[in-house]
Coordinates of C-alpha atoms and ligand atoms in Angstrom, one line a residue:
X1 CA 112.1 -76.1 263.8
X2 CA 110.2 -75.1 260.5
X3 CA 109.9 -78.4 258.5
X4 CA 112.0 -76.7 254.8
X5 CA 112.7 -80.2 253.7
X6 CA 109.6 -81.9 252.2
X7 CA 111.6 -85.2 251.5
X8 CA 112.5 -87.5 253.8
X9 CA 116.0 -88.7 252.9
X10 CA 119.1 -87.6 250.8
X11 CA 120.5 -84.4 249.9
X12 CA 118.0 -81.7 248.4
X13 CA 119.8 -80.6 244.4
X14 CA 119.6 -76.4 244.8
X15 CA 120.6 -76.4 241.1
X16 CA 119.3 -72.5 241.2
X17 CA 121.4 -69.8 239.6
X18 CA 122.2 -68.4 243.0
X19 CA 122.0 -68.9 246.0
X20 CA 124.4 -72.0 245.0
X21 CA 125.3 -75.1 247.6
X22 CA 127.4 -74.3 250.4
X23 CA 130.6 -76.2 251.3
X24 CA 130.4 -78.3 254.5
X25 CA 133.3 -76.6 255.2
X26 CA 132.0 -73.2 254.8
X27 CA 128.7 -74.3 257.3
X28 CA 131.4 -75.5 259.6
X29 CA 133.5 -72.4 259.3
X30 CA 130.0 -70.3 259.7
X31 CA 129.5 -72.4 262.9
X32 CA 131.9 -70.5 265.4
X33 CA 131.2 -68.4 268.3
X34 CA 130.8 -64.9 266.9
X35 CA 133.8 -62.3 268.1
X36 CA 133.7 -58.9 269.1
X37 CA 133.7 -56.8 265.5
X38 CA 136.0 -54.0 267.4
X39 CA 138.2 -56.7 269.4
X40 CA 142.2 -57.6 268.7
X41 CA 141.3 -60.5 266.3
X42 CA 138.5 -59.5 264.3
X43 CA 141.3 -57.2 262.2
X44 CA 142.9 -60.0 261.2
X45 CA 140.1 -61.7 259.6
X46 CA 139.2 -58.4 258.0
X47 CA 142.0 -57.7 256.7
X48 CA 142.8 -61.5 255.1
X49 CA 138.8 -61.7 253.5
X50 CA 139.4 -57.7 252.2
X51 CA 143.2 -59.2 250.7
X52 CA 141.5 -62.3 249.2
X53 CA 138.8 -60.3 248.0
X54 CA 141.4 -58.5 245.7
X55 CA 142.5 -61.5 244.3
X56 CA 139.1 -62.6 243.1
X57 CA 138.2 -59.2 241.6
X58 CA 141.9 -59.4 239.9
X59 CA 142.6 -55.5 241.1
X60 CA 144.9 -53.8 243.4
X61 CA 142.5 -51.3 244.4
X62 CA 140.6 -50.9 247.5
X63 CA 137.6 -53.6 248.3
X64 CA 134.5 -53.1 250.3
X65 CA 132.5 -55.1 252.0
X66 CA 128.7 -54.6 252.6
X67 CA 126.3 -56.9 254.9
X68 CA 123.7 -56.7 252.3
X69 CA 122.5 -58.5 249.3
X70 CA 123.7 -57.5 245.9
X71 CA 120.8 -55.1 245.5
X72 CA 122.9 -53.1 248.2
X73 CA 126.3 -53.0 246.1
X74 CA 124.6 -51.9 243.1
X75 CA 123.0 -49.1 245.1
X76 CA 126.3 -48.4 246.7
X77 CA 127.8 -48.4 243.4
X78 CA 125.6 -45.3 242.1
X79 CA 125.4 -43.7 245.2
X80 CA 129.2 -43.1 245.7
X81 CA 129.8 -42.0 242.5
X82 CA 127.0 -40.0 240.5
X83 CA 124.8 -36.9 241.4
X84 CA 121.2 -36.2 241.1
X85 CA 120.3 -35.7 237.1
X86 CA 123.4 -37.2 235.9
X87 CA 122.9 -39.4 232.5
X88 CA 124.0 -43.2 233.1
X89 CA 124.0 -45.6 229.7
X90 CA 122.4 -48.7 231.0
X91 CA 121.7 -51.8 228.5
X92 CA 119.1 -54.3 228.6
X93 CA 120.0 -57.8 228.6
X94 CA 117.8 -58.9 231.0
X95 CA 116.0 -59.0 234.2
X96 CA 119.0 -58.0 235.9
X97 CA 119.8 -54.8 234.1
X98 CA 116.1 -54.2 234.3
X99 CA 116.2 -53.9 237.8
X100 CA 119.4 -52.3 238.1
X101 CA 117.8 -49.6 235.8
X102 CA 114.9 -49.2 238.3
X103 CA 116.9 -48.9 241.2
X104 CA 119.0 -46.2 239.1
X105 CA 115.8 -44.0 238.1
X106 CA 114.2 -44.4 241.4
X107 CA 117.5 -42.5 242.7
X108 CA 117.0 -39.8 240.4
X109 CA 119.5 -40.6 237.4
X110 CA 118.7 -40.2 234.2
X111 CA 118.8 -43.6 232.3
X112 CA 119.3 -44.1 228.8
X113 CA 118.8 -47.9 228.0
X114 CA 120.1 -49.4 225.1
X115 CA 117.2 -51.7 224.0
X116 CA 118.0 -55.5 223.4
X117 CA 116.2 -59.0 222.4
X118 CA 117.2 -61.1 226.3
X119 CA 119.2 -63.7 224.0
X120 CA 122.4 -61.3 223.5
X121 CA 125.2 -59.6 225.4
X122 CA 125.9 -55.8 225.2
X123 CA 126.4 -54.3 221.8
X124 CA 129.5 -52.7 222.2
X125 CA 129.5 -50.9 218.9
X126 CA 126.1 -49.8 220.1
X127 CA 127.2 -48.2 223.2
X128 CA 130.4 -46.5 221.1
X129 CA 127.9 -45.1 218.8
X130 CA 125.8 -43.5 221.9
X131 CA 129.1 -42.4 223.5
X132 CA 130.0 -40.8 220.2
X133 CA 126.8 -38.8 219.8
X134 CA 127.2 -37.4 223.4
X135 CA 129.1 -34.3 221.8
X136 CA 128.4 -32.8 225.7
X137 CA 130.2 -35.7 227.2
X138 CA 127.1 -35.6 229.8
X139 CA 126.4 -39.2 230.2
X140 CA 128.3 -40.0 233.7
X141 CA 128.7 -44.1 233.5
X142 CA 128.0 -46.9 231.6
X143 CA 126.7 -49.6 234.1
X144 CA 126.7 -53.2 232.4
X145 CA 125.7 -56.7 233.9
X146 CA 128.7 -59.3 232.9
X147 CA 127.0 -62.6 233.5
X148 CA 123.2 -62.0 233.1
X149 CA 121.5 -64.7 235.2
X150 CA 118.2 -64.3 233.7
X151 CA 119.2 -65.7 230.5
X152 CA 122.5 -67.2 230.4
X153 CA 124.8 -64.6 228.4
X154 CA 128.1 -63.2 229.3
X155 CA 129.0 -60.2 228.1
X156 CA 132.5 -59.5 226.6
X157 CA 133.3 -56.8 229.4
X158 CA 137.0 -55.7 227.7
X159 CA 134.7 -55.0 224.6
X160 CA 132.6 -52.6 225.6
X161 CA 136.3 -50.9 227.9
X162 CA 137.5 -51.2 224.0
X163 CA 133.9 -49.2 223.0
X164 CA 134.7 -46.6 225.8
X165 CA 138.5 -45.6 224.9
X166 CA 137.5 -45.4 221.0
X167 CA 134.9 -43.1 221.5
X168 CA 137.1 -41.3 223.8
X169 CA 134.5 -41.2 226.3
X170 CA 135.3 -40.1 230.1
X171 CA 132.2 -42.1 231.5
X172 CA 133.0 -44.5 234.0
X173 CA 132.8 -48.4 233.5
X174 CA 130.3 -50.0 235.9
X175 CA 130.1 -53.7 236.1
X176 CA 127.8 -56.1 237.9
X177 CA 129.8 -59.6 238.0
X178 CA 127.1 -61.2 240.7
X179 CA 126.5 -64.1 238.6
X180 CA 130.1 -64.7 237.3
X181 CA 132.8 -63.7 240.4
X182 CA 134.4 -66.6 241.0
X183 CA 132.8 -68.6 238.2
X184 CA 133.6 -66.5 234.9
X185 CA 137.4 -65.3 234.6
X186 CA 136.9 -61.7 235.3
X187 CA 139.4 -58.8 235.4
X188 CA 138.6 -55.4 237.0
X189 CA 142.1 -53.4 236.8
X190 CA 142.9 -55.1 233.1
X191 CA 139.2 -54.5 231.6
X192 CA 139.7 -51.0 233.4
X193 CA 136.6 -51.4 234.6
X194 CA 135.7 -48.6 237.7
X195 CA 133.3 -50.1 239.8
X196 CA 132.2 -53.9 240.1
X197 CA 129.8 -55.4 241.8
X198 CA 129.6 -58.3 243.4
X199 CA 127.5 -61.1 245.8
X200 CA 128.0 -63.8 248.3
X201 CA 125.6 -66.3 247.2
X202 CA 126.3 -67.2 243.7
X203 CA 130.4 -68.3 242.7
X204 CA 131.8 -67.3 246.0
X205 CA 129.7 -70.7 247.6
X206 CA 128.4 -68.3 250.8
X207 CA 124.7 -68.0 252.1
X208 CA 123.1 -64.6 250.9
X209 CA 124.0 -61.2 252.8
X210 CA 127.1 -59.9 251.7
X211 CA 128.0 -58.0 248.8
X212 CA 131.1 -56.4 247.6
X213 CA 132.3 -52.8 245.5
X214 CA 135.8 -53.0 243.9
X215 CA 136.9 -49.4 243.7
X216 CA 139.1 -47.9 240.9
X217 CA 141.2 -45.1 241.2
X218 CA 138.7 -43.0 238.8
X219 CA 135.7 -44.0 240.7
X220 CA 137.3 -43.0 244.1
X221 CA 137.9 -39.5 242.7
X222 CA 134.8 -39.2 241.4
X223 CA 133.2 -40.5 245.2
X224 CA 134.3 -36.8 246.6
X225 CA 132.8 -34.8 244.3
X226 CA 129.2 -37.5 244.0
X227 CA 125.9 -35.8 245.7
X228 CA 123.9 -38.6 245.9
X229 CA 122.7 -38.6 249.2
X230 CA 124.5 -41.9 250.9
X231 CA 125.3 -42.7 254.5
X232 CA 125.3 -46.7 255.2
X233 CA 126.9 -47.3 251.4
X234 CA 129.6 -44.5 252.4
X235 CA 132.8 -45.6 250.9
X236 CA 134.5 -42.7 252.6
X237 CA 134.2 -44.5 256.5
X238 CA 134.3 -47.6 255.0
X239 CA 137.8 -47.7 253.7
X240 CA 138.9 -45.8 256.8
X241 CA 138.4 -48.3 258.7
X242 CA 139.3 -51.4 256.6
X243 CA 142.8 -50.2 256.5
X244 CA 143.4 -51.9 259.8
X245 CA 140.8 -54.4 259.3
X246 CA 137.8 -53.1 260.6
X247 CA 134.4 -51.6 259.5
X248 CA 132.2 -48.6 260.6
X249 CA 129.4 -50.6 261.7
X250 CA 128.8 -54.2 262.6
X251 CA 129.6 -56.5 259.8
X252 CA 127.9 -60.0 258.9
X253 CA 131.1 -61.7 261.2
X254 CA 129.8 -65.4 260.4
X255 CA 129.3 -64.6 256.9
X256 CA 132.9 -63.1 257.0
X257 CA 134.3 -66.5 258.5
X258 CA 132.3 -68.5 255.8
X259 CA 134.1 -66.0 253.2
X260 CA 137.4 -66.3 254.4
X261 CA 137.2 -70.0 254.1
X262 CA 135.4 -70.1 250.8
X263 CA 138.4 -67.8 249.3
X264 CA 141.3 -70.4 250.9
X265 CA 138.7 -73.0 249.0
X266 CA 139.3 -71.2 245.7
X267 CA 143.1 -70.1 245.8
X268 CA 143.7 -74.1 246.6
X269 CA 141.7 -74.9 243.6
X270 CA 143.1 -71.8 241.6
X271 CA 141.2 -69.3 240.0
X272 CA 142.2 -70.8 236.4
X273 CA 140.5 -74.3 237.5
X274 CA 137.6 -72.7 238.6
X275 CA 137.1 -71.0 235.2
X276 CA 138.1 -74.3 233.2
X277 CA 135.9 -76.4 236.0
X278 CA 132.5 -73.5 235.3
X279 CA 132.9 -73.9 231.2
X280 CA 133.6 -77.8 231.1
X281 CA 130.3 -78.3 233.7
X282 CA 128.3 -75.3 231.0
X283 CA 129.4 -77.1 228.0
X284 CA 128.3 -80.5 229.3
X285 CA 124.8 -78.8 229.7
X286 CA 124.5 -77.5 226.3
X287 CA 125.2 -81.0 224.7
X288 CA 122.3 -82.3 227.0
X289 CA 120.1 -79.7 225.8
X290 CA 120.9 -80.1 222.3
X291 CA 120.4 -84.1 223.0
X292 CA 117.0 -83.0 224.4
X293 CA 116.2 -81.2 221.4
X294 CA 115.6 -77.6 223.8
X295 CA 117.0 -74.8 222.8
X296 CA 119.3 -72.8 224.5
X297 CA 118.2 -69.1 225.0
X298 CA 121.8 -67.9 224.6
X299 CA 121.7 -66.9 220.8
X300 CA 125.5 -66.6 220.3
X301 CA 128.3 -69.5 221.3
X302 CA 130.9 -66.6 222.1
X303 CA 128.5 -65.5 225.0
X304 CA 127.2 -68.6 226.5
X305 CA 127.2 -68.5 230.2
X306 CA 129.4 -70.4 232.3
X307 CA 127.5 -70.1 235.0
X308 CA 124.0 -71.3 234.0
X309 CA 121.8 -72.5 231.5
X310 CA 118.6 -71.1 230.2
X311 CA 116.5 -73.3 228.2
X312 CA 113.6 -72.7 226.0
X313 CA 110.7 -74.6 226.8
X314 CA 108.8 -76.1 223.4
X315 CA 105.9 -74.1 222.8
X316 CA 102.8 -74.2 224.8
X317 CA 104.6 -75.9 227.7
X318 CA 104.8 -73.7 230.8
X319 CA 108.2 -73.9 232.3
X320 CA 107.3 -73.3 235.8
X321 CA 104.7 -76.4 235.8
X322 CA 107.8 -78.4 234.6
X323 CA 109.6 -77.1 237.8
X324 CA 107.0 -78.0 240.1
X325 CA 107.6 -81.7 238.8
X326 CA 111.0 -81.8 239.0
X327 CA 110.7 -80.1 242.6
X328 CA 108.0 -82.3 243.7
X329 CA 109.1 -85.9 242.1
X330 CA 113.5 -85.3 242.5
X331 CA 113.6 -82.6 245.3
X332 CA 115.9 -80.6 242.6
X333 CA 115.0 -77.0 242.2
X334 CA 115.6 -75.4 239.0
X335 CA 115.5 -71.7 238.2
X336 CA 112.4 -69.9 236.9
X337 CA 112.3 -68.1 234.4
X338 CA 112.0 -63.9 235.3
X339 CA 110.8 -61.0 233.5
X340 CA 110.1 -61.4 229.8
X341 CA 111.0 -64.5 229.5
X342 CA 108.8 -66.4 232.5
X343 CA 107.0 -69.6 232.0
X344 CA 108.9 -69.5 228.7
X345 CA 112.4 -70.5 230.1
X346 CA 113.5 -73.0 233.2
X347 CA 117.6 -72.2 233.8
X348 CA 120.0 -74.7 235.6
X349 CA 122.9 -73.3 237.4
X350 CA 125.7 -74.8 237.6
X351 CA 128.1 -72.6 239.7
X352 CA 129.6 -72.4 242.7
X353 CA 130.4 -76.2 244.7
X354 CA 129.7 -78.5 242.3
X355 CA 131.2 -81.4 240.4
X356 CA 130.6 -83.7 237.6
X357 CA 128.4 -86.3 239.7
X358 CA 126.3 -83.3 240.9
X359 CA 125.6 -82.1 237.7
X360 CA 125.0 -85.7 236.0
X361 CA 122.4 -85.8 239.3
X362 CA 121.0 -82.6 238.0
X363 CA 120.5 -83.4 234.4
X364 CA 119.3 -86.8 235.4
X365 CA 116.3 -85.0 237.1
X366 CA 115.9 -82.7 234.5
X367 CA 115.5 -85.7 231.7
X368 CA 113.4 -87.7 234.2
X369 CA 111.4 -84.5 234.4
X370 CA 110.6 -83.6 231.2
X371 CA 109.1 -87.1 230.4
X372 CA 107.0 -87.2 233.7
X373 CA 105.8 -83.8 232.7
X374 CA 104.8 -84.9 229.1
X375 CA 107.4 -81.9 227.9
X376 CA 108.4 -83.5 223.9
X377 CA 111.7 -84.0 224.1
X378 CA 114.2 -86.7 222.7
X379 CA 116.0 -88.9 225.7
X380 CA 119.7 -89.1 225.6
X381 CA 120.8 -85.9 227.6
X382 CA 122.5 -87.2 230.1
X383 CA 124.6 -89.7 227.7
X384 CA 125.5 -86.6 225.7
X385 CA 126.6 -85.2 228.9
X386 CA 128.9 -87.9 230.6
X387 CA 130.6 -88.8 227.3
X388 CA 131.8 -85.4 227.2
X389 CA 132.7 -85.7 230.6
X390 CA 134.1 -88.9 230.0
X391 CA 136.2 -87.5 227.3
X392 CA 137.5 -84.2 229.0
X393 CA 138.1 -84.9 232.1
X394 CA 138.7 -83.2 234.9
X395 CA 142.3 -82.4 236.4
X396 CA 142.6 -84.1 239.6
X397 CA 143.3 -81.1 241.8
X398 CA 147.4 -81.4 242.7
X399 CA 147.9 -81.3 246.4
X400 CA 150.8 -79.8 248.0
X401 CA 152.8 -82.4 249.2
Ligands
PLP1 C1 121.5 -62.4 242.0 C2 121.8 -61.2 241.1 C3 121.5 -59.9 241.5 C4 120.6 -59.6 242.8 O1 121.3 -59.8 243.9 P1 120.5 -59.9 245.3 O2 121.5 -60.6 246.1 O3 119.2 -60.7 245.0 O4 120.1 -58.5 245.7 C5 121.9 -58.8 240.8 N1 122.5 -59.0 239.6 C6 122.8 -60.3 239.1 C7 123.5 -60.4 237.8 C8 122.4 -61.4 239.9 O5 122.7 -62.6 239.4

């Protein structure tokens, strides 16, 4: 076996904005024979992981399932729904929408990209302006990343539906929520949002290699008229054969056991206490930051992530040597910083299974590392952190009896 673990003893702290820790009891759920994908029972464990699916994306609408990474979704998401030429309104607040751009132009649609500074959501009055000028109503979709994981902002996603009904726009709504399902409270049919995209790895507590469409009514109708080439993203076959549980071609079935047990993991914890659980853990962070004297990247409070954590390093301090210590000295990885903003930024996550002792652990590493990497900083992080902990404490989850 390939040696990973370059420790000898005690748990390894993947503190990385995705992939996140997975539950024992997802590993042990993983850990079953796999069945035949066109037997009797596979439809039942397709159809229960497609139902519980719904639930998380908050829609009645259809749910598809791909054994891909996100990068697939967002493909699948443009694919299904746009033609070659067709105008898409993109907006840059990050790495993430950078590369969701790329991927966009490299399949032939124009992209207009709404410029921004990586330390703020969307501008929703700037994309209403921009709708409002398109007199020819030729712009096709506005595609948007909700939680962007390269710098810790969560964008108000019923704001920029608000910026698309004023300006009376018929584009659709696009949403990548990779970094925030199951994390961030997120709503697809109440934010009428059309597509949304989604991942395995981050919130949902599941190795990489699944990803995930939610379908609106508008998008569907728009799928039969789309002439983007597609084949493997087809929603068409897809959804034919979900109906009764099944797909078109072999799915991920281990990953689909490991979903079906993270979902009964999150409707026993309830979606609400996940949310509450994600901000309580984020705003512990931030006080330990602000004890540190760092500065959060986030510029505005209403957009701070609940997910992660980016953090500014001081000037001339390179954030990715500062990783290597923490790595190296506390066997704690910590997320680099990507695009624009690398060697400038280091960004915990703290999403997905996780608790209060796991992130005290974290931001006890962190604090260790900054001194043992000579990074100025004032001590007192973690102190800021557990008296807030100490003083909102967590709900003890209420069993069923
Ligand atoms: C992780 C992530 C992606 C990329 O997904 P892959 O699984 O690496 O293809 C896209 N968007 C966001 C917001 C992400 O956090």
């Amino acid at each position: 076996m390939l040696a990973l673990d370059r420790h000898p003893s005690g748990r390894h702290f993947l503190q990385i904005p995705g992939p996140t820790n997975v539950p024992d009891r997802v590993l042990r759920a993983i850990d079953r024979p796999t069945i035949d994908h066109r037997g009797p029972a596979f439809g039942d464990l397709g159809k229960a992981v497609l139902a519980g699916m719904k639930r998380v994306f908050q829609t009645a609408g259809d749910v598809v399932i791909y054994p891909a990474s996100g990068t697939g979704a967002w493909e699948a998401a443009l694919v299904n729904t746009l033609s070659p030429g067709d105008r898409v309104l993109m907006a840059e607040t990050g790495q993430f929408a950078t590369l969701w751009r790329r991927l966009a132009e490299r399949l032939g649609l124009a992209v207009e990209f709404v410029p921004g500074d990586w330390r703020h959501g969307v501008d929703a009055a700037e994309i209403e302006r921009r709708l409002r000028a398109d007199g020819q109503r030729a712009i096709r979709a506005v595609c948007v990343v909700h939680n962007e994981t390269s710098t810790g902002v969560t964008s108000r996603i019923a704001d920029v539906r608000a910026a698309l009904d004023r300006a009376g726009h018929p584009a659709l709504l696009m949403v990548d929520t990779i970094s925030s399902l199951a994390s961030i409270d997120y709503r697809h049919d109440e934010w009428g949002v059309d597509v949304t995209v989604g991942g395995s790895q981050k919130g949902l507590m599941l190795p990489p290699g699944l990803s995930f469409n939610a379908i609106g009514p508008r998008a569907l109708a728009a799928s039969r008229t789309a002439r983007l080439p597609r084949s493997y993203w087809d929603w068409a076959e897809m959804l034919a054969t979900n109906a009764r549980g099944y797909f078109p071609y072999t799915p991920a079935t281990n990953l689909l056991y490991g979903l079906a047990e993270a979902l009964d993991m999150l409707f026993e914890e309830g979606l609400p206490n996940v949310f509450a659980r994600h901000a309580r853990h984020a705003e512990a962070t931030r006080r330990a930051v602000r004890a540190w004297n760092l500065e959060i990247l986030c510029a505005d409070p209403a957009e701070y992530s609940g997910s992660l954590t980016a953090i500014v390093m001081p000037d001339g301090h390179d954030a990715d040597a500062f990783r290597k210590v923490v790595l190296d000295r506390f066997d704690l990885s910590l997320g680099q910083g990507l695009g624009k903003v690398a060697g400038r930024v280091f960004r915990i996550g703290h999403l997905g299974w996780f608790n209060d002792l796991m992130l005290c652990g974290t931001l006890a590493g962190v604090e260790m590392g900054l001194a043992a990497a000579a990074v100025p900083h004032r001590r007192g992080g973690v102190d800021a952190a557990m008296a807030f902990l100490a003083e909102a404490p967590q709900p003890a989850l209420q069993r069923a009896a």
